[in-house]
DNA sequence: CTGAAAGCGCTTACAG
DNA sequence: CTGAAAGCGCTTACAG
């Protein structure tokens, strides 16, 4: 394992000069720089990040705090972040704070305290006050993706608006008996993304004078969750809605699977709309409000880099664009269904 | 930011003693140790990993090289590994070498060379000779999950056997026109998991005297991939098989979705069997050969820890157990279908 | 059982 | 533009 002393010796300069040539700081004559760089390449020299960090105080590493890795949104975002960090020459340390595990406390209290990073990106995390205090105490820039941390720069979509738009799409088609699946009032660790999407649904219903028809069924934000809830909602033939506004595409897909299994046709018997732009959306011809988590991952990296390099960032809270994509999981309700309402 | 000198001062001892008390190495009287620990707690002291690594040569960090984060198997395994490393007090640095990206080369040539880890876990990676040479040149223990690296300790399932078993299950039910979806001959970066599963299918067919009926359709190892391939296979009413042996549950699920969409009933018109034990399996009543990626993640961490602590590991190539779980996506073929064969 | 000293591999003022 | 020296925050022989 060769060190900078070896490079210096081969290039015939001092360690100081070798360091300057390699890191790009300070004056070095072009010819010397070239000689040093060549020497480094010849022996395959790579600076020890530990030693460098010790003196510079920078680690060239970013910590990513994420609740799941195995859900579409989180996986996409994580890959977007990884790409972004790679381009900036940063490593990524993964802190998986799955809700309902004891490891979450351990990570916040023990692992983060090591400060092995120049900054932190949280994804879909709504920290408790104690956790937030921990985060602040690290004295490193923190940026948030898809969660609202007080006083922390963030990137997200407007979760209320997307769900309102999805619901308005159903209302515009003539539906009145619209059930929302996914939402819940209580906000748990994943953040109240589903809570805000429920709000969007309710807003749309009320604005259309359908406040009395508001009905929502809580569900896990996953395909099996949507399936289980869908079976329940569809099961009762007398109170069956004509349309479902799902809190996410995973929930929507689960609902469609449940519908098909029950022998219902989508969209003739039941319209279903989701939110996300999931990779399965096309396969299920799912009408949805699309977001782009990969780009959000890139955007949050940019925001963090601004903070790390002391650049003022354009915006404190960056709202990422979304768009309604109409496919064939939604249609006008059947006439008899409409009159029954 | 307080250092060990502060702890030492408060506890009234030297830095040496403070360090010994905190790291557990060498002799320290019980009372002194307690005083040091208390002092550290009072000021919230956490040793700088950089400084410690610089002298010990250990980073307490593990690099994980993974092609995807967004596929069920990989996500599960990653969470299992994260849990295991957490328990051993190791951080996890993620190296996402998605196939078909330029970042793969950059990671192998640039990022890994920093050696920010005590060891490496590769997941489903079949490195090129050059990449393997890189890995070896790091002079750190490397262990592999689900890929075969020459001379490297590994954990995996018997991919040939699971697929053979799945196919035998179909044959046992009386099927003879069985198509395999997923397999391909060429092996790409993800490793030839699908190649080995194709082999298992062919072995079973040949052993049953059905060699002439062997037929396989390549597909992406994903739900949309299985859907697309399924539509093709099912589309031709004259050559339609009575059963599908899918290379993975994701492919199987995609096939089932395609079948339902085409108006076919599973299993009465078509039996489908998968491999994995995916979280969707139950929702689709999928018969499958179950593996447990989370436990494999734990097992590979154990293997790496053995190597890091100089313990001889029990086994060099550890084959993880699997089991056939019969649900209702498979059944005897219809009589007329059988005679037609 | 404890402390003074050296050193891990770098970078960075500071002189020249 | 270049080099000698100090120091980043720890741990570890080595004496005592």
JSON list of N, CA and C in Angstrom, two decimals, chain B residues 93-122:
[
{"chain": "B", "resi": 93, "resn": "UNK", "atom": "N", "xyz": [-21.57, 1.07, 3.44]},
{"chain": "B", "resi": 93, "resn": "UNK", "atom": "CA", "xyz": [-21.44, 1.96, 2.29]},
{"chain": "B", "resi": 93, "resn": "UNK", "atom": "C", "xyz": [-21.98, 1.26, 1.05]},
{"chain": "B", "resi": 94, "resn": "UNK", "atom": "N", "xyz": [-22.88, 1.94, 0.36]},
{"chain": "B", "resi": 94, "resn": "UNK", "atom": "CA", "xyz": [-23.60, 1.33, -0.75]},
{"chain": "B", "resi": 94, "resn": "UNK", "atom": "C", "xyz": [-22.91, 1.64, -2.08]},
{"chain": "B", "resi": 95, "resn": "UNK", "atom": "N", "xyz": [-22.59, 0.60, -2.82]},
{"chain": "B", "resi": 95, "resn": "UNK", "atom": "CA", "xyz": [-22.06, 0.79, -4.17]},
{"chain": "B", "resi": 95, "resn": "UNK", "atom": "C", "xyz": [-23.04, 0.18, -5.15]},
{"chain": "B", "resi": 96, "resn": "UNK", "atom": "N", "xyz": [-23.79, 1.01, -5.81]},
{"chain": "B", "resi": 96, "resn": "UNK", "atom": "CA", "xyz": [-24.85, 0.57, -6.70]},
{"chain": "B", "resi": 96, "resn": "UNK", "atom": "C", "xyz": [-24.32, 0.46, -8.13]},
{"chain": "B", "resi": 97, "resn": "UNK", "atom": "N", "xyz": [-23.99, -0.73, -8.56]},
{"chain": "B", "resi": 97, "resn": "UNK", "atom": "CA", "xyz": [-23.41, -0.93, -9.89]},
{"chain": "B", "resi": 97, "resn": "UNK", "atom": "C", "xyz": [-24.48, -1.43, -10.85]},
{"chain": "B", "resi": 98, "resn": "UNK", "atom": "N", "xyz": [-25.46, -0.60, -11.10]},
{"chain": "B", "resi": 98, "resn": "UNK", "atom": "CA", "xyz": [-26.54, -0.95, -12.01]},
{"chain": "B", "resi": 98, "resn": "UNK", "atom": "C", "xyz": [-25.95, -1.32, -13.36]},
{"chain": "B", "resi": 99, "resn": "UNK", "atom": "N", "xyz": [-26.37, -2.47, -13.90]},
{"chain": "B", "resi": 99, "resn": "UNK", "atom": "CA", "xyz": [-25.82, -2.85, -15.20]},
{"chain": "B", "resi": 99, "resn": "UNK", "atom": "C", "xyz": [-26.20, -1.83, -16.28]},
{"chain": "B", "resi": 100, "resn": "UNK", "atom": "N", "xyz": [-25.32, -1.68, -17.22]},
{"chain": "B", "resi": 100, "resn": "UNK", "atom": "CA", "xyz": [-25.60, -0.76, -18.31]},
{"chain": "B", "resi": 100, "resn": "UNK", "atom": "C", "xyz": [-25.39, 0.70, -17.96]},
{"chain": "B", "resi": 101, "resn": "UNK", "atom": "N", "xyz": [-24.71, 0.97, -16.86]},
{"chain": "B", "resi": 101, "resn": "UNK", "atom": "CA", "xyz": [-24.41, 2.36, -16.52]},
{"chain": "B", "resi": 101, "resn": "UNK", "atom": "C", "xyz": [-22.89, 2.55, -16.53]},
{"chain": "B", "resi": 102, "resn": "UNK", "atom": "N", "xyz": [-22.48, 3.76, -16.75]},
{"chain": "B", "resi": 102, "resn": "UNK", "atom": "CA", "xyz": [-21.04, 4.04, -16.75]},
{"chain": "B", "resi": 102, "resn": "UNK", "atom": "C", "xyz": [-20.50, 4.06, -15.32]},
{"chain": "B", "resi": 103, "resn": "UNK", "atom": "N", "xyz": [-21.41, 4.20, -14.38]},
{"chain": "B", "resi": 103, "resn": "UNK", "atom": "CA", "xyz": [-20.94, 4.31, -13.00]},
{"chain": "B", "resi": 103, "resn": "UNK", "atom": "C", "xyz": [-20.29, 3.02, -12.52]},
{"chain": "B", "resi": 104, "resn": "UNK", "atom": "N", "xyz": [-20.64, 1.91, -13.15]},
{"chain": "B", "resi": 104, "resn": "UNK", "atom": "CA", "xyz": [-20.06, 0.65, -12.70]},
{"chain": "B", "resi": 104, "resn": "UNK", "atom": "C", "xyz": [-18.53, 0.69, -12.76]},
{"chain": "B", "resi": 105, "resn": "UNK", "atom": "N", "xyz": [-18.02, 1.12, -13.88]},
{"chain": "B", "resi": 105, "resn": "UNK", "atom": "CA", "xyz": [-16.56, 1.20, -14.02]},
{"chain": "B", "resi": 105, "resn": "UNK", "atom": "C", "xyz": [-15.97, 2.18, -13.01]},
{"chain": "B", "resi": 106, "resn": "UNK", "atom": "N", "xyz": [-16.63, 3.30, -12.86]},
{"chain": "B", "resi": 106, "resn": "UNK", "atom": "CA", "xyz": [-16.15, 4.32, -11.93]},
{"chain": "B", "resi": 106, "resn": "UNK", "atom": "C", "xyz": [-16.08, 3.78, -10.50]},
{"chain": "B", "resi": 107, "resn": "UNK", "atom": "N", "xyz": [-17.07, 3.00, -10.15]},
{"chain": "B", "resi": 107, "resn": "UNK", "atom": "CA", "xyz": [-17.07, 2.44, -8.80]},
{"chain": "B", "resi": 107, "resn": "UNK", "atom": "C", "xyz": [-15.92, 1.46, -8.64]},
{"chain": "B", "resi": 108, "resn": "UNK", "atom": "N", "xyz": [-15.77, 0.56, -9.60]},
{"chain": "B", "resi": 108, "resn": "UNK", "atom": "CA", "xyz": [-14.70, -0.42, -9.47]},
{"chain": "B", "resi": 108, "resn": "UNK", "atom": "C", "xyz": [-13.32, 0.22, -9.51]},
{"chain": "B", "resi": 109, "resn": "UNK", "atom": "N", "xyz": [-13.18, 1.22, -10.34]},
{"chain": "B", "resi": 109, "resn": "UNK", "atom": "CA", "xyz": [-11.83, 1.77, -10.51]},
{"chain": "B", "resi": 109, "resn": "UNK", "atom": "C", "xyz": [-11.49, 2.89, -9.54]},
{"chain": "B", "resi": 110, "resn": "UNK", "atom": "N", "xyz": [-12.49, 3.63, -9.16]},
{"chain": "B", "resi": 110, "resn": "UNK", "atom": "CA", "xyz": [-12.22, 4.81, -8.36]},
{"chain": "B", "resi": 110, "resn": "UNK", "atom": "C", "xyz": [-12.67, 4.66, -6.90]},
{"chain": "B", "resi": 111, "resn": "UNK", "atom": "N", "xyz": [-13.94, 4.39, -6.72]},
{"chain": "B", "resi": 111, "resn": "UNK", "atom": "CA", "xyz": [-14.49, 4.41, -5.36]},
{"chain": "B", "resi": 111, "resn": "UNK", "atom": "C", "xyz": [-13.96, 3.29, -4.49]},
{"chain": "B", "resi": 112, "resn": "UNK", "atom": "N", "xyz": [-13.91, 2.08, -5.04]},
{"chain": "B", "resi": 112, "resn": "UNK", "atom": "CA", "xyz": [-13.44, 0.97, -4.21]},
{"chain": "B", "resi": 112, "resn": "UNK", "atom": "C", "xyz": [-11.99, 1.17, -3.79]},
{"chain": "B", "resi": 113, "resn": "UNK", "atom": "N", "xyz": [-11.22, 1.83, -4.65]},
{"chain": "B", "resi": 113, "resn": "UNK", "atom": "CA", "xyz": [-9.79, 2.01, -4.37]},
{"chain": "B", "resi": 113, "resn": "UNK", "atom": "C", "xyz": [-9.54, 2.83, -3.11]},
{"chain": "B", "resi": 114, "resn": "UNK", "atom": "N", "xyz": [-10.54, 3.56, -2.69]},
{"chain": "B", "resi": 114, "resn": "UNK", "atom": "CA", "xyz": [-10.37, 4.33, -1.45]},
{"chain": "B", "resi": 114, "resn": "UNK", "atom": "C", "xyz": [-10.27, 3.45, -0.22]},
{"chain": "B", "resi": 115, "resn": "UNK", "atom": "N", "xyz": [-10.75, 2.24, -0.39]},
{"chain": "B", "resi": 115, "resn": "UNK", "atom": "CA", "xyz": [-10.69, 1.25, 0.71]},
{"chain": "B", "resi": 115, "resn": "UNK", "atom": "C", "xyz": [-11.27, 1.79, 2.00]},
{"chain": "B", "resi": 116, "resn": "UNK", "atom": "N", "xyz": [-12.46, 2.28, 1.90]},
{"chain": "B", "resi": 116, "resn": "UNK", "atom": "CA", "xyz": [-13.11, 2.82, 3.09]},
{"chain": "B", "resi": 116, "resn": "UNK", "atom": "C", "xyz": [-13.81, 1.74, 3.89]},
{"chain": "B", "resi": 117, "resn": "UNK", "atom": "N", "xyz": [-13.40, 0.52, 3.76]},
{"chain": "B", "resi": 117, "resn": "UNK", "atom": "CA", "xyz": [-14.15, -0.57, 4.38]},
{"chain": "B", "resi": 117, "resn": "UNK", "atom": "C", "xyz": [-13.19, -1.65, 4.81]},
{"chain": "B", "resi": 118, "resn": "UNK", "atom": "N", "xyz": [-13.65, -2.45, 5.77]},
{"chain": "B", "resi": 118, "resn": "UNK", "atom": "CA", "xyz": [-12.83, -3.58, 6.20]},
{"chain": "B", "resi": 118, "resn": "UNK", "atom": "C", "xyz": [-13.08, -4.79, 5.33]},
{"chain": "B", "resi": 119, "resn": "UNK", "atom": "N", "xyz": [-14.22, -4.80, 4.67]},
{"chain": "B", "resi": 119, "resn": "UNK", "atom": "CA", "xyz": [-14.56, -5.94, 3.83]},
{"chain": "B", "resi": 119, "resn": "UNK", "atom": "C", "xyz": [-15.65, -5.57, 2.86]},
{"chain": "B", "resi": 120, "resn": "UNK", "atom": "N", "xyz": [-15.88, -6.48, 1.92]},
{"chain": "B", "resi": 120, "resn": "UNK", "atom": "CA", "xyz": [-16.84, -6.23, 0.84]},
{"chain": "B", "resi": 120, "resn": "UNK", "atom": "C", "xyz": [-17.84, -7.37, 0.77]},
{"chain": "B", "resi": 121, "resn": "UNK", "atom": "N", "xyz": [-19.09, -7.02, 0.57]},
{"chain": "B", "resi": 121, "resn": "UNK", "atom": "CA", "xyz": [-20.11, -8.01, 0.26]},
{"chain": "B", "resi": 121, "resn": "UNK", "atom": "C", "xyz": [-20.63, -7.71, -1.15]},
{"chain": "B", "resi": 122, "resn": "UNK", "atom": "N", "xyz": [-20.56, -8.68, -2.03]},
{"chain": "B", "resi": 122, "resn": "UNK", "atom": "CA", "xyz": [-21.15, -8.49, -3.35]},
{"chain": "B", "resi": 122, "resn": "UNK", "atom": "C", "xyz": [-22.48, -9.24, -3.40]}
]
